[in-house]
Amino acid sequence: MSLALISHDHYLDHDQPEHPENANRLRTIHAMLAADYELQQHLTPHAPRHATAAEIEAVHVPSHLPTLQRMAQFGDWADAETYILPDSVEIARLAAGGAIVATDAVLSGRQRNSFALIRPPGHHATADQAMGFCLFNNAAIAAAFAQREYGLKRVAILDWDVHHGNGTQDIFYENPDVLYISTHGWPLWPNSGHWKEMGAKAGLGTTLNLPLRPLTGDMGFHLVFEQAIAPAIRRFKPELLIISAGYDAHIYDPLGNLALSTGGYAQLSSIVYNLAAECCDGRLVGLLEGGYNLEALAQSLSATLQTWVSGQPAPIFNQEVSHTPEPDVTWLIEHLRREHPLLKG
Ligand SMILES: [Zn+2]
């Protein structure tokens, strides 16, 4: 089976060339994929659709969409760094709808896995607030779609963007049926995602945060994936695994402070591929979040796609691996093993 790849040229029209989250991100990815004839043989292109108001309101307050539409009339900023152009809200609806199409392609059984090349990204958008380059929370909308349309009980969202997905955490913080896991640089904007944030009320234990010290790289990521994230997912038993796939944890990223290599991203892609195979019949959906070094973004994303179509970590000749010692992550794993409900005992 091939991988469903969701993309659309309209995503290029949400653009501020001087802003890090600009259309050249997708242009670079498209160019790299177009040049990879071997990989293309395994990708099935899918067109996105617009998310409906009801699909958006499944995770956002009812006033969120009309508020953004009003701001878009003349162009506006949702916060100091989140631009909204006249077409941006429609394009963001197409991004959320792209996440839905990616989810539908997998849950219908047509494809084993999928990846949505969408923008604007989504994981900072809270139930009532556009922020951090994000208008609608694409991953949350996709998870809610999976539960509503396919009757799934448990969905896991794993967010490997360098920034904490405060919006996704906020939306599902009291929800026991959606496991939200994030690895992120610490300290780093938006400064949420302390390891003690574990969910609340019925959702206590279904938020798992792994704040990583600056310059944590391939080794540290591998340890937290194998020793904290994989056991938590096995215990939660999701029926679908959604990856909030940000590539700004790459060592060359200008906004990030972590040090993953392109080969490191291939390794993480392999771990989640195997976890999906083990826990949820291989059902795996990738949604593009951040990533601002254009070359590192396109190469790392391509490594994810190669890994997911072959089932083997993409062979990457790593030029980026530094030999300086990485910060220790065992303290974090030990704290979580002692205190996190999904990892205790
Ligand atoms: Zn990010």
Coordinates of C-alpha atoms and ligand atoms in Angstrom, one line a residue:
M1 CA 0.0 0.0 0.0
S2 CA 1.2 3.5 -0.7
L3 CA 1.1 6.6 1.5
A4 CA -1.6 9.2 1.0
L5 CA 0.0 12.6 0.5
I6 CA -2.3 15.6 0.9
S7 CA -1.2 18.9 -0.7
H8 CA -2.7 21.8 -2.5
D9 CA -1.3 24.9 -4.3
H10 CA -3.7 27.2 -2.4
Y11 CA -1.6 26.6 0.7
L12 CA 1.0 28.8 -1.0
D13 CA -1.3 31.8 -0.9
H14 CA -1.1 32.3 2.8
D15 CA 2.3 34.1 2.6
Q16 CA 4.4 36.8 4.1
P17 CA 7.8 36.4 2.5
E18 CA 9.7 38.0 5.4
H19 CA 8.0 35.8 8.0
P20 CA 9.6 32.5 8.9
E21 CA 6.3 30.7 8.4
N22 CA 6.0 31.5 4.6
A23 CA 5.1 29.7 1.4
N24 CA 8.7 28.9 0.5
R25 CA 8.6 26.1 3.2
L26 CA 6.1 24.2 1.0
R27 CA 7.7 25.2 -2.3
T28 CA 11.0 23.7 -1.1
I29 CA 9.3 20.5 0.0
H30 CA 7.4 20.2 -3.3
A31 CA 10.6 20.7 -5.3
M32 CA 12.4 18.0 -3.3
L33 CA 9.6 15.5 -3.6
A34 CA 9.3 16.2 -7.3
A35 CA 13.0 15.3 -7.8
D36 CA 12.7 12.0 -5.9
Y37 CA 11.3 9.7 -8.6
E38 CA 11.7 6.6 -6.4
L39 CA 9.8 8.0 -3.5
Q40 CA 7.0 9.4 -5.8
Q41 CA 6.2 5.8 -6.9
H42 CA 4.9 5.2 -3.3
L43 CA 2.9 8.3 -2.8
T44 CA -0.8 8.7 -3.7
P45 CA -1.8 12.3 -4.1
H46 CA -5.0 13.4 -2.4
A47 CA -6.7 16.8 -2.6
P48 CA -7.9 18.4 0.7
R49 CA -11.3 19.9 1.3
H50 CA -12.4 22.7 3.5
A51 CA -13.2 21.7 7.1
T52 CA -16.8 22.6 7.8
A53 CA -17.9 25.0 10.6
A54 CA -19.2 22.0 12.6
E55 CA -15.8 20.1 12.2
I56 CA -14.0 23.2 13.5
E57 CA -16.5 23.7 16.3
A58 CA -15.8 20.2 17.5
V59 CA -12.6 21.6 19.2
H60 CA -12.9 25.4 18.9
V61 CA -15.5 27.7 20.6
P62 CA -18.3 28.7 18.1
S63 CA -17.1 32.3 18.0
H64 CA -13.6 31.3 16.8
L65 CA -14.3 30.9 13.1
P66 CA -16.4 34.1 12.7
T67 CA -13.9 36.1 14.8
L68 CA -11.1 35.1 12.4
Q69 CA -13.3 35.7 9.4
R70 CA -13.9 39.3 10.6
M71 CA -10.1 39.8 11.1
A72 CA -9.4 38.5 7.6
Q73 CA -11.6 41.0 5.9
F74 CA -8.9 43.7 5.9
G75 CA -6.0 41.6 7.1
D76 CA -4.9 41.5 10.7
W77 CA -2.6 39.9 13.3
A78 CA -3.9 37.4 15.8
D79 CA -0.9 38.1 17.9
A80 CA 2.5 39.7 17.3
E81 CA 3.6 36.9 15.0
T82 CA 0.4 35.4 13.5
Y83 CA -0.6 37.1 10.3
I84 CA -4.1 36.8 8.9
L85 CA -4.5 37.9 5.2
P86 CA -7.8 38.1 3.4
D87 CA -7.6 34.5 2.1
S88 CA -5.9 33.1 5.3
V89 CA -9.0 31.8 7.0
E90 CA -10.2 29.9 3.9
I91 CA -6.7 28.5 3.5
A92 CA -6.6 27.5 7.2
R93 CA -9.9 25.7 6.7
L94 CA -8.3 23.8 3.8
A95 CA -5.4 22.9 6.1
A96 CA -7.8 21.6 8.8
G97 CA -9.7 19.8 6.0
G98 CA -6.4 18.4 4.7
A99 CA -5.8 16.9 8.2
I100 CA -9.3 15.3 8.0
V101 CA -8.7 13.9 4.5
A102 CA -5.4 12.4 5.7
T103 CA -7.2 10.8 8.6
D104 CA -10.1 9.6 6.5
A105 CA -7.7 8.0 4.0
V106 CA -6.2 5.8 6.8
L107 CA -9.3 5.0 8.7
S108 CA -11.3 4.0 5.6
G109 CA -8.6 1.4 5.0
R110 CA -7.6 2.9 1.6
Q111 CA -4.1 3.7 2.8
R112 CA -1.9 2.4 5.6
N113 CA -0.6 5.8 6.4
S114 CA -0.7 9.4 5.3
F115 CA 1.0 12.8 5.5
A116 CA -0.7 16.2 5.1
L117 CA 1.6 18.9 3.7
I118 CA -0.5 21.7 5.2
R119 CA -0.1 25.2 6.4
P120 CA -0.8 27.3 8.3
P121 CA 0.2 24.9 11.1
G122 CA -2.1 24.2 14.0
H123 CA -0.7 23.0 17.4
H124 CA -0.6 26.4 19.1
A125 CA -4.2 27.3 18.3
T126 CA -6.3 26.9 21.5
A127 CA -10.1 26.4 21.7
D128 CA -10.6 30.2 21.4
Q129 CA -7.3 31.7 20.3
A130 CA -5.2 31.8 17.1
M131 CA -1.5 32.2 18.0
G132 CA 2.0 31.1 17.2
F133 CA 1.4 31.1 13.4
C134 CA -1.6 28.8 13.9
L135 CA -5.3 29.6 13.2
F136 CA -7.1 26.2 13.6
N137 CA -5.8 23.2 15.5
N138 CA -5.4 20.8 12.6
A139 CA -4.4 17.8 14.8
A140 CA -7.2 18.3 17.3
I141 CA -9.8 18.6 14.5
A142 CA -8.5 15.4 12.9
A143 CA -8.6 13.5 16.2
A144 CA -12.2 14.7 16.8
F145 CA -13.1 13.7 13.3
A146 CA -11.7 10.2 13.9
Q147 CA -13.8 9.8 17.0
R148 CA -17.0 11.2 15.6
E149 CA -17.0 9.7 12.1
Y150 CA -15.3 6.4 12.8
G151 CA -16.3 5.8 16.4
L152 CA -12.8 5.5 17.6
K153 CA -12.5 5.5 21.4
R154 CA -8.8 6.4 21.9
V155 CA -6.5 8.6 19.7
A156 CA -2.9 9.5 20.5
I157 CA -1.3 12.7 19.2
L158 CA 2.5 12.8 19.4
D159 CA 4.0 16.2 18.8
W160 CA 7.7 16.3 17.9
D161 CA 7.8 20.0 16.9
V162 CA 10.5 21.9 18.9
H163 CA 7.7 24.1 20.5
H164 CA 5.2 22.8 23.0
G165 CA 1.8 22.3 21.4
N166 CA 0.0 24.4 24.0
G167 CA -3.2 24.5 21.9
T168 CA -3.5 20.8 21.5
Q169 CA -2.7 20.2 25.2
D170 CA -5.3 22.8 26.2
I171 CA -8.1 21.4 24.1
F172 CA -7.7 17.8 25.4
Y173 CA -6.4 18.5 28.9
E174 CA -9.4 17.1 30.7
N175 CA -10.2 14.5 28.0
P176 CA -9.3 10.9 28.9
D177 CA -9.8 9.6 25.3
V178 CA -7.0 11.7 23.6
L179 CA -3.4 11.1 24.7
Y180 CA -1.3 14.2 24.0
I181 CA 2.5 13.7 24.1
S182 CA 5.0 16.4 23.3
T183 CA 8.8 16.6 23.1
H184 CA 10.0 20.3 23.1
G185 CA 12.9 22.5 23.9
W186 CA 12.9 23.9 27.4
P187 CA 13.0 26.8 28.0
L188 CA 11.4 27.9 24.8
W189 CA 8.3 29.7 23.7
P190 CA 5.4 29.2 24.5
N191 CA 6.9 28.2 27.9
S192 CA 4.3 25.6 28.7
G193 CA 4.7 21.9 28.8
H194 CA 6.4 21.3 32.1
W195 CA 6.7 17.5 32.8
K196 CA 4.3 18.0 35.8
E197 CA 1.5 19.0 33.4
M198 CA -0.1 15.6 33.1
G199 CA -3.8 16.5 32.4
A200 CA -6.6 17.2 34.8
K201 CA -9.9 15.7 36.1
A202 CA -10.9 12.7 33.9
G203 CA -7.9 13.5 31.7
L204 CA -5.3 13.2 34.4
G205 CA -2.6 11.0 32.9
T206 CA -3.4 11.5 29.2
T207 CA -1.0 14.4 28.8
L208 CA 2.7 13.6 28.7
N209 CA 5.3 16.3 28.4
L210 CA 9.0 15.8 27.7
P211 CA 10.7 19.2 28.0
L212 CA 14.3 18.8 26.7
R213 CA 17.3 20.9 27.5
P214 CA 18.9 23.0 24.8
L215 CA 21.0 20.9 22.3
T216 CA 19.3 17.6 23.2
G217 CA 19.8 15.6 20.0
D218 CA 19.5 12.1 18.4
M219 CA 20.6 10.2 21.5
G220 CA 18.3 12.0 24.0
F221 CA 15.3 11.8 21.7
H222 CA 15.9 8.1 21.1
L223 CA 16.0 7.5 24.9
V224 CA 12.8 9.4 25.7
F225 CA 11.0 7.8 22.7
E226 CA 12.0 4.3 23.7
Q227 CA 11.8 4.7 27.5
A228 CA 8.8 7.0 28.0
I229 CA 6.8 7.6 24.9
A230 CA 6.6 4.0 23.6
P231 CA 5.6 2.6 27.0
A232 CA 3.0 5.3 27.4
I233 CA 1.5 4.6 24.0
R234 CA 1.5 0.9 24.6
R235 CA -0.4 1.3 27.8
F236 CA -2.9 3.8 26.4
K237 CA -3.6 1.5 23.4
P238 CA -4.7 4.2 20.8
E239 CA -6.6 3.1 17.7
L240 CA -4.9 5.9 15.7
L241 CA -1.6 7.7 16.0
I242 CA -1.4 11.2 14.7
I243 CA 2.0 12.9 14.5
S244 CA 2.2 16.7 14.9
A245 CA 5.2 16.7 12.7
G246 CA 7.3 19.8 13.2
Y247 CA 10.9 19.8 11.8
D248 CA 12.1 22.7 13.8
A249 CA 13.8 20.4 16.4
H250 CA 16.5 20.0 13.7
I251 CA 19.9 21.3 14.7
Y252 CA 19.9 23.8 11.8
D253 CA 16.5 25.3 12.6
P254 CA 16.7 29.1 13.2
L255 CA 13.8 29.1 15.7
G256 CA 14.6 26.0 17.7
N257 CA 17.1 25.1 20.4
L258 CA 17.4 21.3 20.0
A259 CA 19.8 19.3 17.9
L260 CA 18.1 16.5 16.0
S261 CA 19.8 15.5 12.7
T262 CA 18.0 14.4 9.6
G263 CA 18.9 10.8 10.4
G264 CA 17.5 11.4 13.9
Y265 CA 14.2 12.3 12.3
A266 CA 14.3 9.1 10.3
Q267 CA 14.9 7.1 13.5
L268 CA 11.9 8.8 15.2
S269 CA 9.8 8.2 12.1
S270 CA 10.7 4.5 12.3
I271 CA 9.9 4.2 16.0
V272 CA 6.4 5.7 15.5
Y273 CA 5.9 3.5 12.4
N274 CA 6.6 0.4 14.5
L275 CA 4.4 1.7 17.4
A276 CA 1.5 2.2 15.0
A277 CA 2.0 -1.3 13.6
E278 CA 2.0 -2.7 17.1
C279 CA -0.8 -0.7 18.6
C280 CA -3.2 0.3 15.9
D281 CA -2.9 -1.8 12.7
G282 CA -0.4 0.6 11.4
R283 CA -2.8 3.6 11.3
L284 CA -0.5 6.6 11.2
V285 CA -1.2 10.2 10.1
G286 CA 1.5 12.9 9.8
L287 CA 0.5 16.6 9.9
L288 CA 3.1 19.2 9.1
E289 CA 3.6 21.7 11.9
G290 CA 6.9 23.9 12.1
G291 CA 10.3 23.7 10.4
Y292 CA 12.0 26.9 9.3
N293 CA 15.4 25.9 7.8
L294 CA 14.1 25.1 4.3
E295 CA 16.6 22.5 3.4
A296 CA 16.6 20.7 6.8
L297 CA 12.8 20.8 6.7
A298 CA 12.5 19.3 3.2
Q299 CA 15.2 16.6 3.9
S300 CA 13.8 15.6 7.3
L301 CA 10.2 15.4 6.0
S302 CA 11.4 13.4 3.0
A303 CA 13.2 11.0 5.5
T304 CA 9.8 10.6 7.3
L305 CA 8.0 9.7 4.1
Q306 CA 10.8 7.3 2.9
T307 CA 10.6 5.6 6.3
W308 CA 6.8 5.3 6.3
V309 CA 6.6 3.9 2.8
S310 CA 9.4 1.3 3.3
G311 CA 8.9 0.5 7.0
Q312 CA 12.7 0.9 7.5
P313 CA 14.6 4.0 8.7
A314 CA 15.6 6.0 5.6
P315 CA 19.3 5.7 5.1
I316 CA 20.7 9.2 5.7
F317 CA 24.2 10.3 5.4
N318 CA 24.4 12.5 8.4
Q319 CA 26.6 15.5 8.1
E320 CA 25.0 17.3 11.0
V321 CA 25.7 15.0 13.9
S322 CA 27.8 16.8 16.5
H323 CA 30.1 14.9 18.8
T324 CA 29.7 17.2 21.8
P325 CA 28.0 15.4 24.7
E326 CA 24.3 15.8 24.9
P327 CA 22.4 17.0 28.0
D328 CA 21.2 14.2 30.2
V329 CA 17.6 13.1 29.8
T330 CA 17.6 10.2 32.3
W331 CA 16.5 12.6 35.2
L332 CA 13.3 13.3 33.2
I333 CA 12.6 9.7 32.4
E334 CA 13.1 8.9 36.1
H335 CA 10.7 11.7 37.3
L336 CA 8.1 10.5 34.9
R337 CA 8.4 6.9 35.9
R338 CA 7.9 7.9 39.5
E339 CA 5.0 10.3 38.9
H340 CA 3.2 9.9 35.6
P341 CA 0.0 7.7 35.8
L342 CA 0.8 6.1 32.4
L343 CA 4.4 5.2 33.3
K344 CA 4.1 4.3 37.0
G345 CA 4.2 0.8 38.2
Ligands
ZN1 ZN 7.5 24.8 16.2

